[in-house]
Short mmCIF file of C-alpha atoms in Angstrom, two decimals:
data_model
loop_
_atom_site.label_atom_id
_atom_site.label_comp_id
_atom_site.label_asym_id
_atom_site.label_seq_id
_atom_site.Cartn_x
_atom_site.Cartn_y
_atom_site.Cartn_z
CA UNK N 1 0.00 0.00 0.00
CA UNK N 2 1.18 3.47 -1.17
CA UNK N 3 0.12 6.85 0.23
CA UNK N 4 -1.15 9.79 -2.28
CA UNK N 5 -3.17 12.27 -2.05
CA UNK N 6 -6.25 13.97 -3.83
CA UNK N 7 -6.39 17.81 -3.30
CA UNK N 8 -4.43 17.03 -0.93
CA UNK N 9 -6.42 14.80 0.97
CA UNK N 10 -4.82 11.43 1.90
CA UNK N 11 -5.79 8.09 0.95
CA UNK N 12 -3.93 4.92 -0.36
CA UNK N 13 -3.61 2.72 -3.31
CA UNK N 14 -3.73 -1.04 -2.79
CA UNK N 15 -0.35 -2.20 -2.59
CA UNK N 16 3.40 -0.98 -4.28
CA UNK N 17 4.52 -0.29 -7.86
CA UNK N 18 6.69 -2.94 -9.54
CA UNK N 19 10.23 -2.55 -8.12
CA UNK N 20 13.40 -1.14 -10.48
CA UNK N 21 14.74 -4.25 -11.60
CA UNK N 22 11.72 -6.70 -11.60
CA UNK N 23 10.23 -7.92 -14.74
CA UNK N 24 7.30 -5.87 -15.71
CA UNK N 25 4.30 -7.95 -14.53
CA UNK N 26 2.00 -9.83 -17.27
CA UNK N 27 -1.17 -7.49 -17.66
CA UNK N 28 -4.25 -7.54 -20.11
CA UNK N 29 -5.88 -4.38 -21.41
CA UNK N 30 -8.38 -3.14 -23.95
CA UNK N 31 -7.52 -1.16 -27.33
CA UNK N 32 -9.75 1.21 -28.87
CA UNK N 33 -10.42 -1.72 -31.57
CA UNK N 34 -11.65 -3.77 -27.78
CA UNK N 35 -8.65 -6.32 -29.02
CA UNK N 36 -6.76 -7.34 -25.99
CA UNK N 37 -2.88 -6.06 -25.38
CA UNK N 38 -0.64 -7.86 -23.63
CA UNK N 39 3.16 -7.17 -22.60
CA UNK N 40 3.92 -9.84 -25.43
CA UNK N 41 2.25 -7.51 -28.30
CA UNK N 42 5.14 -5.25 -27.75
CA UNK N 43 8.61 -7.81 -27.34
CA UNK N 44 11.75 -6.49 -28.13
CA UNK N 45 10.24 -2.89 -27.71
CA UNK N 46 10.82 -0.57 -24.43
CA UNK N 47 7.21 0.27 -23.15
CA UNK N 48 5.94 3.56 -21.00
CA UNK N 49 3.42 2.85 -18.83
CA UNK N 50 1.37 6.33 -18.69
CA UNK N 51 -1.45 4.89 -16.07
CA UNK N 52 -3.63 8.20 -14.80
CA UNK N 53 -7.40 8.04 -13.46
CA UNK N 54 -9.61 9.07 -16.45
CA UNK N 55 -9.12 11.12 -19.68
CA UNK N 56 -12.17 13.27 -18.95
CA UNK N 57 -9.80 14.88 -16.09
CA UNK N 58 -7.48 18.37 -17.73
CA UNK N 59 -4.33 16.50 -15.72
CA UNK N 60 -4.59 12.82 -17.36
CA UNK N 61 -5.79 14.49 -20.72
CA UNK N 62 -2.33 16.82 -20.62
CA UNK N 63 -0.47 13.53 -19.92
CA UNK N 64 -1.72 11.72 -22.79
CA UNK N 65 -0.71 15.00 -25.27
CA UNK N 66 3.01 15.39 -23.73
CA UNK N 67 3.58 11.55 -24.17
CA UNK N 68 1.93 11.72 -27.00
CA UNK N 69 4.55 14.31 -28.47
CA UNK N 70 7.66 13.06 -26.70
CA UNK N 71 6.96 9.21 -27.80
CA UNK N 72 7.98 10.96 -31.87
CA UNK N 73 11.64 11.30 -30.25
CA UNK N 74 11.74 7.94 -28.90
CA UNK N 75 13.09 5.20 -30.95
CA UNK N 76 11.83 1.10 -29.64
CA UNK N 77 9.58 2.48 -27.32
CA UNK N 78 6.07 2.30 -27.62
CA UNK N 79 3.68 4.66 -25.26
CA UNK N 80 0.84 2.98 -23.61
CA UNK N 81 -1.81 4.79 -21.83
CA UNK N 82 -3.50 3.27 -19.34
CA UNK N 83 -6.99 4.01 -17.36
CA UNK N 84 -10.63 2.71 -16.39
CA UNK N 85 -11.98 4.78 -19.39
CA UNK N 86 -13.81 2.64 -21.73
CA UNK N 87 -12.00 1.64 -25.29
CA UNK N 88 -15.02 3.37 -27.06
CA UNK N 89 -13.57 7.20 -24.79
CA UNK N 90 -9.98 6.36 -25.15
CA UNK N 91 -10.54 6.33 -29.10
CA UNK N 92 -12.62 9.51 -29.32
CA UNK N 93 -10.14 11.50 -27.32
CA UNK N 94 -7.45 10.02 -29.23
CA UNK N 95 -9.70 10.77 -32.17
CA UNK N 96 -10.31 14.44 -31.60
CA UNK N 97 -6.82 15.37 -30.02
CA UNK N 98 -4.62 13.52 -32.87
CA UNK N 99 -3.05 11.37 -30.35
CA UNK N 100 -1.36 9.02 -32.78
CA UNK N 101 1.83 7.98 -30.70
CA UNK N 102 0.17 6.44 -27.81
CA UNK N 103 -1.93 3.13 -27.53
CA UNK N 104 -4.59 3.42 -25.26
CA UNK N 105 -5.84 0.80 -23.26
CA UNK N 106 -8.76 0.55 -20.46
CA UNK N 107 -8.31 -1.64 -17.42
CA UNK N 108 -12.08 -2.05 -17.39
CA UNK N 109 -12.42 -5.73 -17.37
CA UNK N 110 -9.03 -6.53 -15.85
CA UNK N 111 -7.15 -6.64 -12.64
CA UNK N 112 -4.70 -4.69 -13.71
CA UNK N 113 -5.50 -1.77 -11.05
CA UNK N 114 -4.94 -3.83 -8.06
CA UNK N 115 -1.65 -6.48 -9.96
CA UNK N 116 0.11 -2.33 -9.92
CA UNK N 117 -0.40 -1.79 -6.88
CA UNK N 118 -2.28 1.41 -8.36
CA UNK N 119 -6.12 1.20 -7.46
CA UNK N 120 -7.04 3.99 -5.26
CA UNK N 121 -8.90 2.98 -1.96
CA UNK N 122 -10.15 6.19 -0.94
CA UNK N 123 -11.10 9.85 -2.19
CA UNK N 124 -13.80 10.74 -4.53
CA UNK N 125 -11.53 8.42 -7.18
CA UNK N 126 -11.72 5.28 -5.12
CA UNK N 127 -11.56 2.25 -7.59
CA UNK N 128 -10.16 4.34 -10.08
CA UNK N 129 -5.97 3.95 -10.89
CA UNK N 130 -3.61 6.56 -9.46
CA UNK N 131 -1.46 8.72 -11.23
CA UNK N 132 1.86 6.70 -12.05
CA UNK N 133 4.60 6.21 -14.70
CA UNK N 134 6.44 2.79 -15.38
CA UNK N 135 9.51 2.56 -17.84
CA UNK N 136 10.79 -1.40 -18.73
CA UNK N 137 13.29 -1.69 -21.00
CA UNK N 138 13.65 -4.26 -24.52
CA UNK N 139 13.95 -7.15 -22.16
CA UNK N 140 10.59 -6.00 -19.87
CA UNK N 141 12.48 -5.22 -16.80
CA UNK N 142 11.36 -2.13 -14.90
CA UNK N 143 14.06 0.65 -15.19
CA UNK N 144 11.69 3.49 -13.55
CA UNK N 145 8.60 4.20 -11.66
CA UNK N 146 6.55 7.25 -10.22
CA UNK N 147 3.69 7.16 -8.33
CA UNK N 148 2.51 10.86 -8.81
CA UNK N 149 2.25 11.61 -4.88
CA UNK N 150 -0.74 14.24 -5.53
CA UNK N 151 -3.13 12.85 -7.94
CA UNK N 152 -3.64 16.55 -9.29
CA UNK N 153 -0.32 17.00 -10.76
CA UNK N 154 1.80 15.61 -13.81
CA UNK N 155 3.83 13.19 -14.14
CA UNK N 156 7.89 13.68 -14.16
CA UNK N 157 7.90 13.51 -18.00
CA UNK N 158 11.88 14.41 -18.06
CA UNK N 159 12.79 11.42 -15.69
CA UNK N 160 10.86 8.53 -17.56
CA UNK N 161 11.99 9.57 -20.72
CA UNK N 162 15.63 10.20 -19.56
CA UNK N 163 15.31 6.44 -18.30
CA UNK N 164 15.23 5.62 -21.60
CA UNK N 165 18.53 7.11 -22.42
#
């Protein structure tokens, strides 16, 4: 269990993030096209993890567009973003913003939330994910994480992608 707050009230998530240096653990997730993506759709590849609450929030949407236009820079990496948002919202925001370098994918009929350690047990978000960023490398071994420690604010963009380097 983590501690994080939401406007700066405190509440928990239900247990840690992967550790630095563990293998990336197996997860399944919905695409836009409601296909299911696993860690093995993207072997070989370095993968962000770009997990936030729900796109309909300014702070998760402003995530999504600064991954979004980092991930062109990034060579083997691909961007995943990662909520309880259905497939059918992922793809319209995707849609309307020109997100084009990120795969979305909706946790909504996995147990993804609580395998991350990331499912929030309090606040008005409870059940939602928390804010958090998770960088494995080719081989799927974790080589950063960030749980956001105030729900409210972005992500350390400049760390995970420097963990790439």
């Amino acid at each position: 269990m983590a501690n994080v707050t939401f406007k700066n009230e405190p509440t928990t998530t239900s247990g840690d993030l992967p550790a630095v240096g563990e293998q990336l653990p197996d997860f399944t997730i919905v695409g836009t096209d409601l296909a299911e993506i696993t860690p093995a759709d993207f072997a070989g590849k370095r993968v962000v993890l770009n997990i936030f609450p729900s796109l309909d929030t300014g702070v998760c949407a402003a995530s999504v567009r600064e991954f979004n236009e980092r991930a062109t820079a990034l060579d083997n990496t691909v961007v995943l973003g990662v909520s309880h948002d259905l497939p059918f919202a992922h793809d319209r925001f995707c849609s309307a913003e020109g997100i084009e370098n990120v795969t979305a994918g909706s946790v909504f009929r996995s147990t993804f939330g609580e395998d991350y350690g990331l499912t929030l047990e309090g606040s008005p978000l409870k059940g939602l994910l928390a804010r958090a960023v998770i960088v494995a490398d080719e081989d799927g071994k974790v080589i950063y994480t960030q749980l956001v420690d105030e729900i409210t604010t972005e992500p350390d963009y400049d760390a995970a992608v420097n963990a790439l380097h």
